[in-house]
Amino acid sequence: MLLNIWKKIKKSPTIILIPVFILLLLGLFSLLSITTLQSQAPPNAFSKQLFFLIPSFIMLFVMSVLSKRLIHKYIYVFYVLVVFAVLLPFFGDKVSGTYRWINFGLPFDIQPSEIAKWIIVLVLARYLSDHNLQMTHFSSNLFPLLIALIPTIIVLNQPDLGTAFVMMSSVLPMLYWIGARPFHLFMIVAPLLSILLAFNVSVFYFWAFFLAIVIFLSKPKLIYGLGLYFGNIFLGLIFPLVWNSLRPYQQNRVLTYINPEIDPLGAGYHIIQSKTALGSGGLFGKGWGQGTQTHLKFLPVQESDFIVSAIGEELGFIFLLLMILLFFFFIYKILRLAINASDRFSGLILIGLASIFMAHIFINSAMASGLMPVKGLPLPFISYGGSFLVSSFMMIGMILNFGRDDGY
Amino acid sequence: MLRSPNSVPKTKFWLLIGITFFLHILLLYRFFQLQVLDYDLYKQRANSNRIRANSVPAPRGLILDRNGKIIVDNYPTYVLFGIGDEIVSKSQNFSVISKATGIDTSYLSINYKNNFRSRFLPTKLAKDLTISQLSRLEEYKNDLTGIIYKQYPERIFNPKIRASHVLGYLKELDQEFLSTKTNKTDYQFGDLIGWSGLERNYESILRGRKGVSYFQVDAFGREAGKIEGQKNILPSPGTDIKTTLDLELQELLEKELKDVKGAGIVSNPRTGGLLAYVSSPDYPPDLFTGLISTKDWETVITDIDKPLLDRVTNGLYPPGSIYKMIVAAELLERKLVSESWEVFCPGYYEFYDRTFKCWNENGHGDVNLEKAIVESCDVYFYQAIQKVDIDNLSERSKMFHHGKKTNIDLPSEMKGRVPTYNYMNKKYGKWGWSKGALLNISIGQGELLVTPLQVALYTNILATRGETFPLHLVNKKINKINKIHIRNSTWKLLEKAMRGVIISAKGTGRRADPKIKDLNIFGKTGTAENPHGEPHAWFIGYGLKNDKIISIVLMLENGGHGGEVAAPIARSIFKKYFENDYKIAIK
């Protein structure tokens, strides 16, 4: 038995752990600066993060040696359980104004949506690999979408826009991987884009033109093509009308959301301070523990949502370059494992997990650097967060497991 | 179907790699843009986020007397401020402050309202906090938001003297003042500036240069330590000014004039330096240092005796008989009369249908020029003046610095009035006045008006035959006043007459003589009629003993006869100054 486990570990693609542990160290290094140097006595974010490494490593190990067959067999049951789990917080107390966490009487709260995001990947992987679906039909995409949407909509109402987005992020890549037509996937995203782009007239013209070309080149039936096109355009036209019917303060709230620089002390304050922290770090940073934006608390939520800004301020562009290289290597490695996987189930899982990581990396960094509105998503292995850390290592465990070409 | 094959075309793999690569490059570029391309912008933003510059007031220069004794000093006072933007709840903060210091909340609210300029600027709440009040405040620090205190140097005055009009006071600068300053860095709202007196005149010397202290604040605006590598700029204290005033003479003169209205000036005719300068009544010099209460202010400005008026420079009075030396000089210089020319004084003089009285109704008998000055005979001058041209007399008066500013180093001064032919025509019309007006002028009445300070310069001219310096309070390189072209014989007669005023049996200024060996006092009294009641009493004079000399000018508003009320005051000053045990540094 033990020998069996050892064999499994030996055959695992453990090279993936190298970037993971370097990033983990970078995160801990930064958390140490943020907490200890601000004379926060333990338990602080740093010590808690260290503590959560214990369950994280246990789960890493468990998930990497767990029988794939077992996972495949019981995943639908887990899916049902997880849907209930994301509903559970609604029966508890609000924490920071949201229903994200459940308190089991432990000294820390648990965030079930962290598990849900990769349970969706497993469920989709089984569904897509078990059934030989005609993926060229648009309708084949609908049921997988529904599977993802059910827990996502619940999470969206917690409310947790960031995690909801991450939960959906794995669906399209997996569908694409299994053979869905890019045009169909494009059409799934198109209505959302039509609405968002309608606020800028010239961008919307461009979008309408682009949409027409895509639809034309994809040669759908004329009636569908026209329907799709004008459906989208109609959405884009009707939305500004809805917008104008909003009261000014409601509009303001949305505007600040889209362009935070409008209100320097409101929601936009965070992004401005984060950009200032990043920018003032320069090429080599202000030195570890020397970040004025960080240590004088101008930088908000610096231990999780904006930790990249704290790193950027103290250690400079050089370290962010290193971080981005490691992340790229990490994702690249997972995708390599996916293409080399011998079975469809494993390949799909790897694609889904890579998507989740990619979503976290991109949204977190893009938001901290002001490319996107603030969403509040942590950065894998670097940000502080118990559930998130454990969940991340569970995903790494699964990558080791499903990236190992050893049959079942 | 667990074992369904993973038959995915390579192109899909490469597309996903491409997307991944693109997203990472996008992030990397964004970091590069912020951290490398826009580094300067954000670095500056981060610094302005955290760095606060506080100006550190420079201690003002001291004001010293001629012997280096301190007249005006500084002491540290604590001022409490509230920063509107950082105060969470005014009422809560004020009640905490009130609890800690005992200052009434309504007082804080009123000050906040009155001093408020911007919610980002510290607003003055209370002044003159004691150390114990501050330490109590420190205990409550956690309950306070946006409340700070700063130390300011404040003026403290030598308790022996007041000299409020000379020294002047400080006041917060106003917009008008600020707009006249080209170098705005050294003057900010809330700064105290010299508003009157020497404080104003020597503002640029006394002020010094403010320093800047840099400190960093955290996101909540709380002070969070010093900034490494950022040197504070130390304030450079103002320069002390050494005045010509003599603390003890000033004290004595103030005592002598304590309960009267009037002015007194003691100066050194050989240097022009003022030794004592009193305008009475005055106000306590520290009246303006605290937040002055409305009640105190009302008392001062509604006082009918006008304590705020500096009578020395801004009081205008008819000179009375002290003017007679100028008339005498004009008579002699133009040879209009000879020294032996006599007039019979029956106590009055009839000029056409008007009768002009001599002050001595019994008459002076036969009077020549010297006797006319010694006994202050008016009838002599009524007659002699008829030989005089009004414009020539006006010129002569100007020679003795009547009708022009003395240009003393104080901010405000009146110029007085010397009537000319044109002036009289303008005022009364060409046919509206006659020679009779000249008769009044001859005895220093009528249209003539002088300030006591002008009279001091006039006295110094008489004391030195014109070889005197402009009047001043702070020594600096100055030239003698313009030469006065008068024959020595004229000077001699004037001196002889002024000496006679003191020593002759019928001299009007006998009471000014302290009778000290070797001390020669010269003087002239004046009793100037005026429409406000009793005549103003004048005494001017100087004392000579070996190489020591001082001059004294006294003017008692509605005081009565100069010889009776002003001369005795002069005596006590002469006495103090010339007594052997009183050593005084003569520059």
Tab-separated table of C-alpha atoms in Angstrom, chain B residues 239-523:
chain	number	residue	atom	x	y	z
B	239	THR	CA	17.375	89.489	14.954
B	240	ASP	CA	17.162	91.369	18.218
B	241	ILE	CA	16.826	95.085	17.956
B	242	LYS	CA	18.552	97.337	20.421
B	243	THR	CA	16.552	100.467	20.949
B	244	THR	CA	17.732	103.820	22.233
B	245	LEU	CA	15.154	103.620	25.013
B	246	ASP	CA	16.309	103.659	28.589
B	247	LEU	CA	14.309	101.286	30.718
B	248	GLU	CA	14.598	103.351	33.899
B	249	LEU	CA	13.855	106.750	32.366
B	250	GLN	CA	10.923	105.209	30.543
B	251	GLU	CA	9.693	103.767	33.812
B	252	LEU	CA	9.995	107.105	35.541
B	253	LEU	CA	8.303	109.063	32.767
B	254	GLU	CA	5.462	106.561	32.654
B	255	LYS	CA	5.031	106.930	36.386
B	256	GLU	CA	4.976	110.715	36.115
B	257	LEU	CA	2.394	110.726	33.367
B	258	LYS	CA	0.368	107.863	34.769
B	259	ASP	CA	-2.867	109.650	35.592
B	260	VAL	CA	-2.841	112.407	33.032
B	261	LYS	CA	-3.497	112.709	29.360
B	262	GLY	CA	-0.468	113.745	27.444
B	263	ALA	CA	2.855	112.916	25.951
B	264	GLY	CA	6.416	112.892	27.101
B	265	ILE	CA	9.620	112.469	25.150
B	266	VAL	CA	13.153	112.316	26.453
B	267	SER	CA	15.867	112.286	23.853
B	268	ASN	CA	19.534	112.896	23.345
B	269	PRO	CA	19.965	115.999	21.188
B	270	ARG	CA	23.450	114.964	20.110
B	271	THR	CA	22.323	111.630	18.675
B	272	GLY	CA	18.619	111.957	18.066
B	273	GLY	CA	18.011	108.770	20.031
B	274	LEU	CA	14.859	108.652	22.134
B	275	LEU	CA	15.391	107.650	25.752
B	276	ALA	CA	11.789	107.651	26.840
B	277	TYR	CA	8.573	107.840	24.924
B	278	VAL	CA	5.238	107.988	26.649
B	279	SER	CA	1.761	108.568	25.410
B	280	SER	CA	-0.762	108.570	28.198
B	281	PRO	CA	-3.169	106.967	28.788
B	282	ASP	CA	-1.946	103.781	27.189
B	283	TYR	CA	-3.042	100.145	27.220
B	284	PRO	CA	-1.360	97.069	28.647
B	285	PRO	CA	1.155	95.883	26.029
B	286	ASP	CA	-0.075	92.286	26.273
B	287	LEU	CA	-3.634	93.341	25.497
B	288	PHE	CA	-3.416	91.812	22.047
B	289	THR	CA	-1.468	88.661	22.785
B	290	GLY	CA	-4.328	86.486	23.961
B	291	LEU	CA	-7.597	85.957	22.211
B	292	ILE	CA	-8.881	89.341	23.300
B	293	SER	CA	-12.318	89.237	24.837
B	294	THR	CA	-15.009	91.443	23.402
B	295	LYS	CA	-15.421	93.110	26.760
B	296	ASP	CA	-11.761	94.131	27.002
B	297	TRP	CA	-11.869	95.370	23.476
B	298	GLU	CA	-14.990	97.443	24.099
B	299	THR	CA	-13.392	98.995	27.159
B	300	VAL	CA	-10.377	100.063	25.182
B	301	ILE	CA	-12.066	101.468	22.118
B	302	THR	CA	-14.902	103.222	23.881
B	303	ASP	CA	-12.612	104.939	26.415
B	304	ILE	CA	-13.082	108.670	25.803
B	305	ASP	CA	-9.445	109.246	26.714
B	306	LYS	CA	-8.447	107.249	23.602
B	307	PRO	CA	-5.726	105.021	25.027
B	308	LEU	CA	-5.046	103.559	21.570
B	309	LEU	CA	-4.067	106.963	20.211
B	310	ASP	CA	-0.348	107.533	20.174
B	311	ARG	CA	-0.267	111.186	21.216
B	312	VAL	CA	3.463	111.474	20.596
B	313	THR	CA	3.268	110.939	16.867
B	314	ASN	CA	-0.393	111.348	16.095
B	315	GLY	CA	-1.624	113.907	18.581
B	316	LEU	CA	-1.990	117.403	17.098
B	317	TYR	CA	-1.808	120.357	19.440
B	318	PRO	CA	-1.282	124.079	19.231
B	319	PRO	CA	2.277	124.720	20.470
B	320	GLY	CA	1.538	127.849	22.431
B	321	SER	CA	4.464	129.870	23.707
B	322	ILE	CA	7.063	127.235	22.930
B	323	TYR	CA	6.723	128.458	19.367
B	324	LYS	CA	8.058	131.885	20.268
B	325	MET	CA	11.698	130.966	19.622
B	326	ILE	CA	10.858	130.485	15.963
B	327	VAL	CA	9.221	133.911	15.799
B	328	ALA	CA	12.226	135.347	17.605
B	329	ALA	CA	14.601	133.729	15.146
B	330	GLU	CA	12.613	135.138	12.242
B	331	LEU	CA	12.611	138.620	13.785
B	332	LEU	CA	16.356	138.591	14.377
B	333	GLU	CA	17.464	136.857	11.205
B	334	ARG	CA	15.545	139.247	9.011
B	335	LYS	CA	16.578	142.131	11.254
B	336	LEU	CA	12.975	143.117	11.726
B	337	VAL	CA	13.713	144.082	15.302
B	338	SER	CA	16.904	144.553	17.243
B	339	GLU	CA	17.634	142.754	20.477
B	340	SER	CA	17.100	145.965	22.346
B	341	TRP	CA	13.821	146.915	20.669
B	342	GLU	CA	11.224	147.263	23.378
B	343	VAL	CA	7.533	147.118	23.717
B	344	PHE	CA	5.409	148.242	26.627
B	345	CYS	CA	3.114	145.500	27.859
B	346	PRO	CA	0.086	146.673	29.809
B	347	GLY	CA	-1.324	143.160	29.876
B	348	TYR	CA	-3.323	143.515	26.685
B	349	TYR	CA	-2.957	144.743	23.143
B	350	GLU	CA	-5.573	146.519	21.083
B	351	PHE	CA	-5.499	145.671	17.458
B	352	TYR	CA	-8.136	147.630	15.549
B	353	ASP	CA	-11.387	146.711	17.259
B	354	ARG	CA	-10.066	143.585	18.937
B	355	THR	CA	-8.287	143.201	22.227
B	356	PHE	CA	-5.578	140.572	22.500
B	357	LYS	CA	-4.685	139.602	26.024
B	358	CYS	CA	-1.298	138.839	27.456
B	359	TRP	CA	-1.379	135.810	29.701
B	360	ASN	CA	-0.253	138.084	32.522
B	361	GLU	CA	-3.092	140.527	32.888
B	362	ASN	CA	-0.941	142.797	35.052
B	363	GLY	CA	1.416	143.342	32.159
B	364	HIS	CA	5.135	142.914	31.812
B	365	GLY	CA	6.092	146.560	31.516
B	366	ASP	CA	8.927	147.299	29.136
B	367	VAL	CA	9.824	144.132	27.312
B	368	ASN	CA	12.673	143.367	24.956
B	369	LEU	CA	12.995	140.125	22.995
B	370	GLU	CA	14.866	138.192	25.666
B	371	LYS	CA	12.451	139.213	28.388
B	372	ALA	CA	9.554	138.434	26.080
B	373	ILE	CA	10.743	134.852	25.925
B	374	VAL	CA	11.773	134.535	29.563
B	375	GLU	CA	8.496	135.874	30.880
B	376	SER	CA	6.574	134.727	27.865
B	377	CYS	CA	5.156	138.117	27.115
B	378	ASP	CA	2.480	137.873	24.459
B	379	VAL	CA	2.067	141.594	23.792
B	380	TYR	CA	5.642	141.843	22.574
B	381	PHE	CA	4.954	139.210	19.970
B	382	TYR	CA	1.605	140.737	18.977
B	383	GLN	CA	3.455	143.837	18.006
B	384	ALA	CA	6.560	142.291	16.564
B	385	ILE	CA	4.669	139.844	14.396
B	386	GLN	CA	3.173	142.679	12.408
B	387	LYS	CA	6.593	143.130	10.821
B	388	VAL	CA	6.642	139.506	9.745
B	389	ASP	CA	5.530	138.005	6.462
B	390	ILE	CA	3.448	134.897	7.015
B	391	ASP	CA	5.190	132.906	4.299
B	392	ASN	CA	8.604	133.793	5.699
B	393	LEU	CA	7.457	132.648	9.108
B	394	SER	CA	6.196	129.441	7.573
B	395	GLU	CA	9.606	128.873	5.989
B	396	ARG	CA	11.296	129.541	9.301
B	397	SER	CA	8.965	127.087	11.035
B	398	LYS	CA	9.799	124.420	8.496
B	399	MET	CA	13.483	125.090	9.167
B	400	PHE	CA	12.726	124.055	12.731
B	401	HIS	CA	10.888	120.990	11.405
B	402	HIS	CA	7.417	122.199	12.046
B	403	GLY	CA	4.870	120.984	9.533
B	404	LYS	CA	6.891	118.020	8.339
B	405	LYS	CA	7.266	114.511	9.471
B	406	THR	CA	10.244	113.693	11.638
B	407	ASN	CA	10.539	110.343	9.841
B	408	ILE	CA	11.008	108.506	13.068
B	409	ASP	CA	11.205	104.729	12.738
B	410	LEU	CA	7.569	104.186	13.617
B	411	PRO	CA	4.861	103.291	11.142
B	412	SER	CA	2.547	106.220	11.576
B	413	GLU	CA	3.095	109.908	12.158
B	414	MET	CA	1.200	113.125	11.601
B	415	LYS	CA	2.810	116.047	9.941
B	416	GLY	CA	1.218	118.937	11.784
B	417	ARG	CA	0.256	122.198	10.204
B	418	VAL	CA	2.063	125.441	9.493
B	419	PRO	CA	-0.197	128.013	7.860
B	420	THR	CA	0.956	129.861	4.770
B	421	TYR	CA	-0.581	132.731	2.909
B	422	ASN	CA	-2.154	130.339	0.446
B	423	TYR	CA	-3.413	128.119	3.208
B	424	MET	CA	-5.156	130.998	4.936
B	425	ASN	CA	-6.684	132.150	1.658
B	426	LYS	CA	-7.929	128.711	0.927
B	427	LYS	CA	-9.391	128.248	4.329
B	428	TYR	CA	-10.969	131.652	4.898
B	429	GLY	CA	-11.124	133.169	1.455
B	430	LYS	CA	-8.952	136.053	0.340
B	431	TRP	CA	-10.823	138.629	2.427
B	432	GLY	CA	-11.841	136.341	5.213
B	433	TRP	CA	-8.744	136.739	7.360
B	434	SER	CA	-6.560	139.579	8.469
B	435	LYS	CA	-3.294	140.260	10.204
B	436	GLY	CA	-5.153	139.475	13.405
B	437	ALA	CA	-4.783	135.816	12.585
B	438	LEU	CA	-1.041	136.363	12.515
B	439	LEU	CA	-1.198	137.694	16.046
B	440	ASN	CA	-2.537	134.368	17.235
B	441	ILE	CA	0.089	132.496	15.297
B	442	SER	CA	2.817	134.600	16.914
B	443	ILE	CA	2.054	133.022	20.272
B	444	GLY	CA	1.700	129.512	18.850
B	445	GLN	CA	-2.052	129.503	18.624
B	446	GLY	CA	-4.521	129.685	15.804
B	447	GLU	CA	-3.826	127.640	12.762
B	448	LEU	CA	-0.599	126.143	14.068
B	449	LEU	CA	-0.615	122.465	14.994
B	450	VAL	CA	2.313	120.309	16.046
B	451	THR	CA	2.912	116.807	17.276
B	452	PRO	CA	4.914	116.381	20.474
B	453	LEU	CA	7.482	114.461	18.443
B	454	GLN	CA	8.066	117.435	16.142
B	455	VAL	CA	8.519	119.554	19.206
B	456	ALA	CA	11.145	117.092	20.447
B	457	LEU	CA	13.122	117.561	17.265
B	458	TYR	CA	12.649	121.328	17.561
B	459	THR	CA	13.980	121.204	21.103
B	460	ASN	CA	16.991	119.193	19.962
B	461	ILE	CA	17.685	121.746	17.275
B	462	LEU	CA	17.618	124.506	19.857
B	463	ALA	CA	19.880	122.471	22.122
B	464	THR	CA	22.534	121.878	19.481
B	465	ARG	CA	22.228	124.945	17.268
B	466	GLY	CA	20.893	122.647	14.603
B	467	GLU	CA	23.662	120.086	14.873
B	468	THR	CA	21.325	117.254	15.723
B	469	PHE	CA	20.295	113.938	14.170
B	470	PRO	CA	16.863	112.745	13.110
B	471	LEU	CA	14.862	111.242	15.923
B	472	HIS	CA	15.003	107.488	16.084
B	473	LEU	CA	14.369	104.539	18.345
B	474	VAL	CA	16.831	102.065	16.865
B	475	ASN	CA	20.424	103.008	16.130
B	476	LYS	CA	21.533	102.916	12.575
B	477	LYS	CA	23.753	104.932	10.348
B	478	ILE	CA	22.060	108.259	9.758
B	479	ASN	CA	23.133	111.704	8.729
B	480	LYS	CA	22.627	114.904	10.650
B	481	ILE	CA	19.584	116.900	9.763
B	482	ASN	CA	20.029	119.606	7.174
B	483	LYS	CA	22.106	122.528	8.335
B	484	ILE	CA	20.116	125.414	9.750
B	485	HIS	CA	21.494	128.737	8.629
B	486	ILE	CA	21.083	131.003	11.559
B	487	ARG	CA	23.566	133.442	12.914
B	488	ASN	CA	25.377	132.549	16.091
B	489	SER	CA	24.195	135.737	17.717
B	490	THR	CA	20.633	134.602	17.227
B	491	TRP	CA	21.365	131.180	18.693
B	492	LYS	CA	23.041	132.891	21.604
B	493	LEU	CA	20.040	135.049	22.321
B	494	LEU	CA	17.685	132.118	22.140
B	495	GLU	CA	19.894	130.130	24.505
B	496	LYS	CA	20.206	133.048	26.879
B	497	ALA	CA	16.463	133.511	26.887
B	498	MET	CA	15.768	129.816	27.436
B	499	ARG	CA	18.269	129.780	30.240
B	500	GLY	CA	16.459	132.792	31.657
B	501	VAL	CA	13.174	130.905	31.580
B	502	ILE	CA	14.697	128.548	34.152
B	503	ILE	CA	16.822	130.784	36.280
B	504	SER	CA	15.406	134.283	36.060
B	505	ALA	CA	13.263	135.388	38.979
B	506	LYS	CA	10.251	135.789	36.738
B	507	GLY	CA	11.090	132.871	34.425
B	508	THR	CA	8.129	130.637	33.723
B	509	GLY	CA	10.083	127.395	33.875
B	510	ARG	CA	11.772	127.767	37.218
B	511	ARG	CA	10.205	124.592	38.516
B	512	ALA	CA	11.994	122.487	35.944
B	513	ASP	CA	15.365	122.999	37.600
B	514	PRO	CA	16.452	120.226	39.956
B	515	LYS	CA	19.292	122.505	41.066
B	516	ILE	CA	22.181	120.144	40.623
B	517	LYS	CA	25.718	121.498	40.607
B	518	ASP	CA	27.086	122.197	37.130
B	519	LEU	CA	23.749	121.366	35.576
B	520	ASN	CA	22.398	124.044	33.292
B	521	ILE	CA	18.801	123.726	32.283
B	522	PHE	CA	17.368	125.604	29.317
B	523	GLY	CA	13.705	125.579	28.600
